Amino acid sequence: MGVIGKRVAYYPGCSLEGATRAYDVSTRIVARELGLELDYLEDYNCCGAMESKNVTFMGTLLLNARNMSLARKQGHDVIVAPCNGCSFSLQRAEYFLQTDSKIFERVNSLLKEGGVDLLDKIPETYHILEWFYHEAGPQKVKEKTKRPLRGLKVANYYGCLYTRPHFYARTYSHAGGQSEEARPRRRETADDDEHPYYMNALFEAAGATSVEFEPMHTQ
Amino acid sequence: MDVSGDWNLIILPRVINDYDLDFAKEVMSLPEGKTMIQCYQCSYCTASCPVHNYWDERYNSRHFIHLARLGLIDELQKRADVMWRCVSCHKCTHRCPKGVLVEEVLKAILKTMAKKGLIDEYPSKKFDKFFTESVLEYGRIEDGELLFGWIEKQGYNVVKDPILKKPIPFLGETPEWLKQLVMKPIKSMNISFLVLNAKHMLFHPRTKNWNKFKQVLRKVVQEEGGLT
């Protein structure tokens, strides 16, 4: 435990400030109760989601690079995003910035042009589940639970982009035909890619019962 | 091995002249399309694809990559009505044993086709543009405006307020699916939440200090030609 850091930059994303406000509020409360600190990313912009990447490649990278730059400005190496789409977009940007130095230089020069601080280092993005699981863990959730969710049956739905694709989320686990060097790095803290279990573990620690939902987990 | 000599009777020889090898080069010149060259046609992507399995068998990512690499543009054009149906679940990219970013490659193929004028504007592209416009303009999106603005673009008669000229939810014509989708959760929501969302619909949430960055973004988008 304690590999990611107790104090991280918090990127809520546009939806969490509007249509899914409840998720934002509960995330903050849970983090506070678990003794973790979310540093709100001031003045962030939209990540571009699945849409703008089909229109403009460089523009989408720029959108995310701006958010990364804001996180660096606030002194963070780690960004945590509760939204699957946002964490996907940030991790996608991270992948392209890390693997292609030409893209990295182009993005940096455009950031400068746009009046944003340069990226000296590319911050890593984690999904909030990963952060909760590794910084607090089921044991602590169990201790801190005031009113257990006893009798509540939960179907844990992780969504498409929580562990996929492994290039971005770094959840690589299956044996492909790639050579050892070409095989993408796996993040130490990453969830199982085809059968994620972090949410099950945390809910069960809080007293709920997970129902059998296996094939639909990540559909 | 067939030595009967019947082989040629089953498969008639055919000659293809109108292939375009530059097409694949153009796709691979895009940063997302670079990995197309690594594909060895194992079809793991197609086997994983929910669109292929549950919707239409004609959506076949492996085949699209094959056709793009051979440069058979007319065959790709025949499939233009299904090619945009990707749901971005990223199973293909995740499971590819050769490290092809399949989802991104397919989008790169579509992008290249659109750029060359080989494909009409497809429905998902329209929404992508609409969404991106909103992001570029304000820096942030707003779900209500996105939803009802899109409904308006689809040709529904939306009632707008007289001052800010923004669509008012549910007053005008609304598709039945949307009523069912939104009305049920709204009934169980508390009032402060509804007020917040109404406020956001009237006064679009914006990123501060956005103007300078917006100009750079617009310049980049114009270079790539995505919004035209």
Short mmCIF file of C-alpha atoms in Angstrom, two decimals:
data_model
loop_
_atom_site.label_atom_id
_atom_site.label_comp_id
_atom_site.label_asym_id
_atom_site.label_seq_id
_atom_site.Cartn_x
_atom_site.Cartn_y
_atom_site.Cartn_z
CA MET A 1 0.00 0.00 0.00
CA GLY A 2 1.01 3.54 -0.54
CA VAL A 3 2.59 3.48 -3.95
CA ILE A 4 0.63 6.22 -5.67
CA GLY A 5 0.66 8.95 -3.03
CA LYS A 6 -1.88 10.23 -0.53
CA ARG A 7 -2.16 13.68 -2.07
CA VAL A 8 -2.98 13.84 -5.77
CA ALA A 9 -4.38 16.19 -8.39
CA TYR A 10 -8.11 15.64 -8.86
CA TYR A 11 -9.52 15.95 -12.36
CA PRO A 12 -13.32 15.61 -12.07
CA GLY A 13 -14.22 16.30 -15.68
CA CYS A 14 -17.17 18.22 -17.09
CA SER A 15 -19.88 15.64 -16.39
CA LEU A 16 -19.10 15.42 -12.69
CA GLU A 17 -19.79 19.12 -12.29
CA GLY A 18 -23.16 18.81 -13.99
CA ALA A 19 -25.21 15.73 -14.76
CA THR A 20 -23.40 13.36 -12.39
CA ARG A 21 -22.81 15.74 -9.52
CA ALA A 22 -23.63 13.03 -6.99
CA TYR A 23 -20.56 11.06 -8.02
CA ASP A 24 -18.33 14.10 -7.45
CA VAL A 25 -19.77 14.80 -4.01
CA SER A 26 -19.51 11.20 -2.82
CA THR A 27 -15.99 10.85 -4.20
CA ARG A 28 -14.82 13.82 -2.17
CA ILE A 29 -16.51 12.56 0.99
CA VAL A 30 -15.07 9.06 0.66
CA ALA A 31 -11.58 10.39 0.02
CA ARG A 32 -11.77 12.67 3.05
CA GLU A 33 -12.99 9.88 5.31
CA LEU A 34 -10.23 7.57 4.13
CA GLY A 35 -7.60 10.18 4.99
CA LEU A 36 -6.69 10.94 1.39
CA GLU A 37 -6.39 14.35 -0.16
CA LEU A 38 -7.79 15.41 -3.51
CA ASP A 39 -6.32 18.63 -4.83
CA TYR A 40 -8.90 20.10 -7.21
CA LEU A 41 -7.39 20.97 -10.58
CA GLU A 42 -8.20 24.65 -10.91
CA ASP A 43 -9.47 25.92 -14.22
CA TYR A 44 -9.26 22.61 -16.08
CA ASN A 45 -10.72 22.04 -19.53
CA CYS A 46 -12.61 19.17 -21.17
CA CYS A 47 -10.58 16.05 -21.98
CA GLY A 48 -12.17 15.67 -25.42
CA ALA A 49 -13.75 12.29 -24.57
CA MET A 50 -14.24 9.82 -27.44
CA GLU A 51 -15.43 12.48 -29.84
CA SER A 52 -12.77 15.08 -30.42
CA LYS A 53 -10.07 12.50 -31.01
CA ASN A 54 -11.89 11.51 -34.20
CA VAL A 55 -11.81 15.09 -35.40
CA THR A 56 -8.37 16.27 -34.37
CA PHE A 57 -5.44 14.27 -33.09
CA MET A 58 -3.15 17.09 -32.07
CA GLY A 59 -5.98 19.19 -30.66
CA THR A 60 -7.04 16.39 -28.31
CA LEU A 61 -3.47 15.89 -27.14
CA LEU A 62 -3.25 19.62 -26.50
CA LEU A 63 -6.42 19.63 -24.43
CA ASN A 64 -5.01 16.90 -22.21
CA ALA A 65 -1.52 18.36 -22.14
CA ARG A 66 -2.99 21.58 -20.79
CA ASN A 67 -4.58 19.66 -17.91
CA MET A 68 -1.30 17.87 -17.25
CA SER A 69 0.52 21.17 -17.25
CA LEU A 70 -1.96 22.53 -14.69
CA ALA A 71 -1.30 19.51 -12.49
CA ARG A 72 2.45 20.07 -12.72
CA LYS A 73 1.92 23.72 -11.86
CA GLN A 74 0.14 22.66 -8.68
CA GLY A 75 3.09 20.39 -7.92
CA HIS A 76 1.69 16.94 -8.67
CA ASP A 77 3.10 13.87 -10.37
CA VAL A 78 -0.16 11.98 -10.25
CA ILE A 79 -3.61 12.85 -11.59
CA VAL A 80 -6.64 10.92 -10.44
CA ALA A 81 -9.79 10.89 -12.56
CA PRO A 82 -13.05 9.27 -11.45
CA CYS A 83 -14.52 9.30 -14.97
CA ASN A 84 -13.53 6.44 -17.27
CA GLY A 85 -13.53 8.66 -20.33
CA CYS A 86 -11.34 11.30 -18.70
CA SER A 87 -8.81 8.82 -17.35
CA PHE A 88 -8.72 7.19 -20.80
CA SER A 89 -8.06 10.50 -22.52
CA LEU A 90 -5.32 11.52 -20.11
CA GLN A 91 -3.66 8.11 -20.33
CA ARG A 92 -3.90 8.20 -24.11
CA ALA A 93 -2.14 11.55 -24.16
CA GLU A 94 0.45 10.17 -21.74
CA TYR A 95 1.10 7.24 -24.11
CA PHE A 96 1.59 9.39 -27.21
CA LEU A 97 3.70 11.97 -25.40
CA GLN A 98 5.94 9.28 -23.94
CA THR A 99 6.39 7.15 -27.05
CA ASP A 100 6.91 9.92 -29.59
CA SER A 101 9.40 12.67 -28.79
CA LYS A 102 8.43 14.62 -31.92
CA ILE A 103 4.84 14.84 -30.73
CA PHE A 104 6.05 15.84 -27.29
CA GLU A 105 8.11 18.71 -28.68
CA ARG A 106 5.27 19.88 -30.92
CA VAL A 107 2.83 19.83 -28.02
CA ASN A 108 5.24 21.75 -25.82
CA SER A 109 5.77 24.45 -28.41
CA LEU A 110 2.02 24.80 -28.90
CA LEU A 111 1.48 25.01 -25.15
CA LYS A 112 3.96 27.84 -25.01
CA GLU A 113 2.13 29.57 -27.82
CA GLY A 114 -1.13 29.21 -25.91
CA GLY A 115 0.32 30.79 -22.80
CA VAL A 116 0.38 27.61 -20.69
CA ASP A 117 3.34 26.35 -18.67
CA LEU A 118 5.56 23.82 -20.44
CA LEU A 119 5.43 20.17 -19.50
CA ASP A 120 8.71 19.38 -17.76
CA LYS A 121 7.51 15.93 -16.83
CA ILE A 122 4.51 13.89 -17.90
CA PRO A 123 2.27 13.17 -14.90
CA GLU A 124 0.72 9.73 -14.60
CA THR A 125 -3.03 9.27 -14.55
CA TYR A 126 -4.79 6.73 -12.36
CA HIS A 127 -8.42 5.77 -12.19
CA ILE A 128 -9.93 6.59 -8.81
CA LEU A 129 -10.69 2.93 -8.02
CA GLU A 130 -7.05 2.05 -8.41
CA TRP A 131 -6.11 4.88 -6.09
CA PHE A 132 -8.66 3.97 -3.42
CA TYR A 133 -7.67 0.31 -3.57
CA HIS A 134 -3.96 0.96 -3.21
CA GLU A 135 -3.90 3.97 -0.92
CA ALA A 136 -6.69 2.93 1.42
CA GLY A 137 -7.55 -0.66 0.61
CA PRO A 138 -10.50 -2.83 1.62
CA GLN A 139 -9.25 -3.15 5.21
CA LYS A 140 -9.39 0.57 5.84
CA VAL A 141 -12.74 0.90 4.09
CA LYS A 142 -14.05 -1.77 6.46
CA GLU A 143 -12.73 0.12 9.49
CA LYS A 144 -14.12 3.47 8.38
CA THR A 145 -17.58 2.28 7.36
CA LYS A 146 -20.13 3.83 9.70
CA ARG A 147 -23.31 2.33 8.29
CA PRO A 148 -22.49 -0.91 6.45
CA LEU A 149 -24.35 -1.52 3.20
CA ARG A 150 -25.66 -4.76 4.61
CA GLY A 151 -28.24 -6.47 2.42
CA LEU A 152 -27.49 -4.29 -0.60
CA LYS A 153 -26.90 -6.34 -3.73
CA VAL A 154 -24.50 -4.67 -6.14
CA ALA A 155 -23.75 -5.49 -9.76
CA ASN A 156 -20.31 -4.03 -10.35
CA TYR A 157 -20.06 -2.50 -13.78
CA TYR A 158 -16.58 -1.24 -14.61
CA GLY A 159 -17.22 -0.01 -18.12
CA CYS A 160 -15.23 -0.32 -21.29
CA LEU A 161 -12.30 1.93 -20.68
CA TYR A 162 -11.39 1.14 -17.08
CA THR A 163 -8.80 -1.48 -18.01
CA ARG A 164 -8.72 -1.12 -21.77
CA PRO A 165 -6.69 -0.72 -23.91
CA HIS A 166 -3.57 -1.92 -22.13
CA PHE A 167 -1.38 0.47 -24.10
CA TYR A 168 -2.93 3.39 -22.27
CA ALA A 169 -4.21 1.91 -19.02
CA ARG A 170 -1.08 -0.30 -18.70
CA THR A 171 -2.99 -3.35 -17.55
CA TYR A 172 -1.18 -5.78 -19.84
CA SER A 173 -1.55 -9.37 -18.72
CA HIS A 174 -2.18 -11.79 -21.56
CA ALA A 175 0.59 -13.49 -23.48
CA GLY A 176 0.60 -12.08 -26.98
CA GLY A 177 2.99 -12.80 -29.80
CA GLN A 178 5.15 -9.82 -29.00
CA SER A 179 8.78 -10.00 -28.06
CA GLU A 180 9.76 -9.27 -24.47
CA GLU A 181 11.04 -5.76 -25.30
CA ALA A 182 8.04 -4.78 -27.39
CA ARG A 183 5.63 -5.89 -24.70
CA PRO A 184 4.09 -2.87 -23.03
CA ARG A 185 4.90 -2.17 -19.42
CA ARG A 186 2.37 -3.23 -16.83
CA ARG A 187 1.61 -0.88 -14.00
CA GLU A 188 2.27 -2.39 -10.60
CA THR A 189 -1.02 -1.18 -9.23
CA ALA A 190 -3.12 -2.10 -12.27
CA ASP A 191 -6.32 -4.09 -11.94
CA ASP A 192 -6.79 -7.42 -13.72
CA ASP A 193 -7.54 -6.50 -17.32
CA GLU A 194 -10.27 -8.99 -18.28
CA HIS A 195 -11.63 -9.70 -14.81
CA PRO A 196 -11.32 -6.54 -12.73
CA TYR A 197 -12.08 -6.96 -9.01
CA TYR A 198 -11.18 -3.69 -7.20
CA MET A 199 -14.75 -2.41 -7.04
CA ASN A 200 -16.05 -5.81 -5.85
CA ALA A 201 -13.46 -5.84 -3.09
CA LEU A 202 -14.22 -2.30 -1.93
CA PHE A 203 -17.99 -2.82 -1.96
CA GLU A 204 -17.71 -6.07 -0.08
CA ALA A 205 -15.52 -4.34 2.49
CA ALA A 206 -18.29 -1.77 2.93
CA GLY A 207 -20.74 -4.59 3.64
CA ALA A 208 -22.54 -4.98 0.31
CA THR A 209 -22.96 -8.25 -1.56
CA SER A 210 -21.63 -8.44 -5.12
CA VAL A 211 -23.91 -10.39 -7.40
CA GLU A 212 -22.60 -12.53 -10.23
CA PHE A 213 -22.04 -10.08 -13.08
CA GLU A 214 -18.87 -11.48 -14.54
CA PRO A 215 -19.42 -11.48 -18.32
CA MET A 216 -20.90 -7.96 -18.26
CA HIS A 217 -18.16 -6.43 -16.09
CA THR A 218 -16.36 -4.69 -18.87
CA GLN A 219 -18.77 -4.98 -21.80
CA MET B 1 -3.34 -29.93 -52.04
CA ASP B 2 -5.78 -30.08 -54.86
CA VAL B 3 -4.31 -31.77 -57.91
CA SER B 4 -7.54 -32.66 -59.68
CA GLY B 5 -7.38 -29.58 -61.84
CA ASP B 6 -10.84 -28.49 -60.74
CA TRP B 7 -9.41 -25.64 -58.72
CA ASN B 8 -9.58 -23.09 -61.50
CA LEU B 9 -13.21 -23.94 -62.13
CA ILE B 10 -14.20 -22.98 -58.61
CA ILE B 11 -12.33 -19.73 -58.28
CA LEU B 12 -12.43 -17.67 -61.42
CA PRO B 13 -9.31 -15.63 -62.00
CA ARG B 14 -9.86 -11.93 -61.69
CA VAL B 15 -7.72 -8.92 -62.25
CA ILE B 16 -7.88 -5.78 -60.13
CA ASN B 17 -6.51 -2.63 -61.67
CA ASP B 18 -7.93 0.19 -59.62
CA TYR B 19 -6.02 -0.17 -56.38
CA ASP B 20 -4.38 2.74 -54.62
CA LEU B 21 -1.23 1.93 -52.70
CA ASP B 22 -0.81 5.53 -51.59
CA PHE B 23 -3.91 5.19 -49.47
CA ALA B 24 -2.20 2.91 -46.94
CA LYS B 25 0.82 5.20 -46.87
CA GLU B 26 -1.39 8.13 -46.12
CA VAL B 27 -3.12 6.27 -43.29
CA MET B 28 0.24 5.25 -41.82
CA SER B 29 1.54 8.80 -41.99
CA LEU B 30 -1.01 9.73 -39.31
CA PRO B 31 0.26 9.18 -35.75
CA GLU B 32 -2.74 6.99 -34.89
CA GLY B 33 -2.45 4.94 -38.07
CA LYS B 34 1.25 4.12 -37.75
CA THR B 35 0.73 0.64 -36.30
CA MET B 36 -1.41 -0.59 -39.21
CA ILE B 37 1.69 -2.12 -40.79
CA GLN B 38 2.08 -4.61 -37.92
CA CYS B 39 -1.25 -6.37 -38.52
CA TYR B 40 -0.95 -10.06 -39.47
CA GLN B 41 -4.66 -10.62 -40.05
CA CYS B 42 -5.33 -13.01 -37.17
CA SER B 43 -8.83 -11.56 -36.72
CA TYR B 44 -8.71 -11.46 -32.92
CA CYS B 45 -10.08 -7.92 -33.15
CA THR B 46 -13.09 -9.01 -35.19
CA ALA B 47 -13.75 -11.94 -32.87
CA SER B 48 -13.78 -9.56 -29.88
CA CYS B 49 -15.85 -6.85 -31.55
CA PRO B 50 -19.35 -6.35 -30.10
CA VAL B 51 -20.48 -4.49 -33.20
CA HIS B 52 -19.51 -7.46 -35.36
CA ASN B 53 -20.98 -10.02 -33.01
CA TYR B 54 -24.23 -8.38 -31.96
CA TRP B 55 -25.07 -5.91 -34.69
CA ASP B 56 -23.84 -6.56 -38.22
CA GLU B 57 -21.35 -9.09 -39.53
CA ARG B 58 -20.33 -6.69 -42.24
CA TYR B 59 -18.51 -4.64 -39.62
CA ASN B 60 -15.19 -6.47 -39.75
CA SER B 61 -12.17 -4.56 -38.49
CA ARG B 62 -9.67 -7.09 -39.81
CA HIS B 63 -11.17 -6.83 -43.28
CA PHE B 64 -11.11 -3.02 -43.22
CA ILE B 65 -7.41 -3.05 -42.43
CA HIS B 66 -6.83 -5.63 -45.19
CA LEU B 67 -8.70 -3.55 -47.76
CA ALA B 68 -6.97 -0.35 -46.72
CA ARG B 69 -3.56 -1.95 -47.09
CA LEU B 70 -4.40 -3.35 -50.51
CA GLY B 71 -5.80 0.03 -51.45
CA LEU B 72 -9.18 -1.32 -52.60
CA ILE B 73 -11.03 1.92 -52.13
CA ASP B 74 -14.22 0.86 -53.90
CA GLU B 75 -14.59 -2.11 -51.55
CA LEU B 76 -14.15 0.21 -48.57
CA GLN B 77 -16.73 2.58 -50.03
CA LYS B 78 -19.25 -0.27 -50.29
CA ARG B 79 -18.91 -0.66 -46.53
CA ALA B 80 -19.14 3.05 -45.75
CA ASP B 81 -22.58 2.62 -44.14
CA VAL B 82 -21.18 0.33 -41.40
CA MET B 83 -17.62 1.60 -41.05
CA TRP B 84 -18.49 4.41 -38.65
CA ARG B 85 -20.38 2.11 -36.26
CA CYS B 86 -17.44 1.64 -33.87
CA VAL B 87 -18.50 2.03 -30.22
CA SER B 88 -14.93 2.66 -28.97
CA CYS B 89 -14.95 -0.21 -26.45
CA HIS B 90 -11.27 -0.83 -27.29
CA LYS B 91 -11.46 -4.62 -27.03
CA CYS B 92 -9.75 -4.88 -30.41
CA THR B 93 -6.81 -2.71 -29.40
CA HIS B 94 -6.51 -4.38 -26.02
CA ARG B 95 -6.38 -7.92 -27.35
CA CYS B 96 -4.32 -7.42 -30.49
CA PRO B 97 -1.27 -9.73 -30.24
CA LYS B 98 0.74 -7.56 -32.60
CA GLY B 99 0.28 -4.27 -30.83
CA VAL B 100 -1.88 -2.62 -33.48
CA LEU B 101 -3.97 0.24 -32.11
CA VAL B 102 -6.95 -1.16 -34.02
CA GLU B 103 -9.57 1.36 -32.91
CA GLU B 104 -7.30 4.27 -33.73
CA VAL B 105 -6.27 2.72 -37.06
CA LEU B 106 -9.91 2.33 -38.11
CA LYS B 107 -10.56 5.94 -37.21
CA ALA B 108 -7.46 6.92 -39.18
CA ILE B 109 -8.80 5.03 -42.21
CA LEU B 110 -12.10 6.88 -41.91
CA LYS B 111 -10.30 10.19 -41.47
CA THR B 112 -8.20 9.59 -44.58
CA MET B 113 -11.27 8.61 -46.60
CA ALA B 114 -13.07 11.74 -45.48
CA LYS B 115 -10.05 13.88 -46.29
CA LYS B 116 -9.87 12.47 -49.83
CA GLY B 117 -13.61 12.90 -50.31
CA LEU B 118 -14.18 9.16 -50.68
CA ILE B 119 -16.94 8.99 -48.10
CA ASP B 120 -19.98 11.15 -47.39
CA GLU B 121 -20.28 12.71 -43.98
CA TYR B 122 -21.33 9.88 -41.69
CA PRO B 123 -23.59 10.31 -38.61
CA SER B 124 -20.96 9.80 -35.92
CA LYS B 125 -18.72 12.40 -37.53
CA LYS B 126 -21.51 14.94 -37.29
CA PHE B 127 -21.76 14.43 -33.56
CA ASP B 128 -17.97 14.42 -33.15
CA LYS B 129 -17.82 17.82 -34.82
CA PHE B 130 -20.70 19.18 -32.77
CA PHE B 131 -19.01 18.03 -29.55
CA THR B 132 -15.60 19.37 -30.55
CA GLU B 133 -17.08 22.74 -31.48
CA SER B 134 -18.51 22.99 -27.97
CA VAL B 135 -15.19 22.09 -26.38
CA LEU B 136 -13.27 24.57 -28.49
CA GLU B 137 -15.71 27.35 -27.79
CA TYR B 138 -16.07 27.08 -24.03
CA GLY B 139 -13.30 24.75 -22.87
CA ARG B 140 -15.89 22.61 -21.15
CA ILE B 141 -19.00 20.82 -22.26
CA GLU B 142 -22.45 20.97 -20.72
CA ASP B 143 -24.59 17.85 -20.96
CA GLY B 144 -27.97 19.57 -21.30
CA GLU B 145 -26.87 21.89 -24.04
CA LEU B 146 -25.11 19.07 -25.83
CA LEU B 147 -28.20 16.87 -25.70
CA PHE B 148 -30.81 19.42 -26.68
CA GLY B 149 -28.57 21.22 -29.14
CA TRP B 150 -28.06 17.91 -30.85
CA ILE B 151 -31.79 17.20 -30.85
CA GLU B 152 -32.28 20.57 -32.49
CA LYS B 153 -29.67 19.71 -35.11
CA GLN B 154 -31.56 16.53 -35.87
CA GLY B 155 -34.49 18.61 -37.06
CA TYR B 156 -36.76 18.56 -34.01
CA ASN B 157 -38.71 21.71 -33.24
CA VAL B 158 -37.12 22.96 -30.04
CA VAL B 159 -38.54 25.89 -28.11
CA LYS B 160 -35.87 28.48 -27.34
CA ASP B 161 -35.86 31.17 -24.71
CA PRO B 162 -36.13 34.66 -26.19
CA ILE B 163 -33.06 36.24 -24.57
CA LEU B 164 -30.18 33.78 -24.67
CA LYS B 165 -31.58 31.75 -27.60
CA LYS B 166 -30.94 28.45 -25.89
CA PRO B 167 -33.20 25.41 -26.22
CA ILE B 168 -35.49 24.80 -23.25
CA PRO B 169 -35.70 21.10 -22.33
CA PHE B 170 -38.96 19.24 -23.00
CA LEU B 171 -41.00 22.28 -24.02
CA GLY B 172 -40.84 21.65 -27.73
CA GLU B 173 -40.74 18.46 -29.70
CA THR B 174 -38.76 15.76 -27.89
CA PRO B 175 -38.07 12.24 -29.12
CA GLU B 176 -39.81 9.52 -27.13
CA TRP B 177 -36.59 7.70 -26.18
CA LEU B 178 -35.19 10.83 -24.60
CA LYS B 179 -38.28 11.40 -22.49
CA GLN B 180 -38.05 7.86 -21.18
CA LEU B 181 -34.32 8.12 -20.63
CA VAL B 182 -34.33 11.41 -18.74
CA MET B 183 -37.72 11.80 -17.06
CA LYS B 184 -37.44 8.77 -14.81
CA PRO B 185 -34.16 9.77 -13.10
CA ILE B 186 -35.21 13.43 -12.92
CA LYS B 187 -38.19 12.52 -10.70
CA SER B 188 -35.89 11.05 -8.07
CA MET B 189 -33.40 13.93 -8.09
CA ASN B 190 -33.30 16.65 -5.49
CA ILE B 191 -34.09 20.23 -6.33
CA SER B 192 -30.63 21.74 -5.83
CA PHE B 193 -29.27 19.35 -8.43
CA LEU B 194 -31.91 20.41 -10.95
CA VAL B 195 -31.24 24.07 -10.21
CA LEU B 196 -27.52 23.54 -10.77
CA ASN B 197 -28.12 21.91 -14.14
CA ALA B 198 -30.60 24.57 -15.19
CA LYS B 199 -28.02 27.20 -14.25
CA HIS B 200 -25.41 25.44 -16.33
CA MET B 201 -27.76 25.30 -19.29
CA LEU B 202 -28.33 29.03 -19.15
CA PHE B 203 -24.80 30.04 -18.27
CA HIS B 204 -22.43 27.66 -19.94
CA PRO B 205 -19.55 26.60 -17.64
CA ARG B 206 -16.35 27.99 -19.08
CA THR B 207 -12.65 27.59 -18.57
CA LYS B 208 -11.03 30.81 -17.49
CA ASN B 209 -8.16 32.26 -19.53
CA TRP B 210 -9.34 30.19 -22.46
CA ASN B 211 -9.16 32.69 -25.33
CA LYS B 212 -5.46 32.51 -26.09
CA PHE B 213 -5.41 28.73 -25.90
CA LYS B 214 -8.55 28.54 -28.00
CA GLN B 215 -6.86 30.32 -30.86
CA VAL B 216 -3.96 27.85 -30.85
CA LEU B 217 -6.42 24.96 -30.77
CA ARG B 218 -8.42 26.38 -33.66
CA LYS B 219 -5.24 26.80 -35.67
CA VAL B 220 -4.24 23.18 -35.04
CA VAL B 221 -7.69 21.88 -35.92
CA GLN B 222 -7.71 23.91 -39.09
CA GLU B 223 -4.33 22.47 -40.10
CA GLU B 224 -5.67 18.95 -39.70
CA GLY B 225 -8.88 19.87 -41.48
CA GLY B 226 -11.08 17.98 -39.05
CA LEU B 227 -13.93 20.45 -38.77
CA THR B 228 -14.35 21.20 -42.46
#
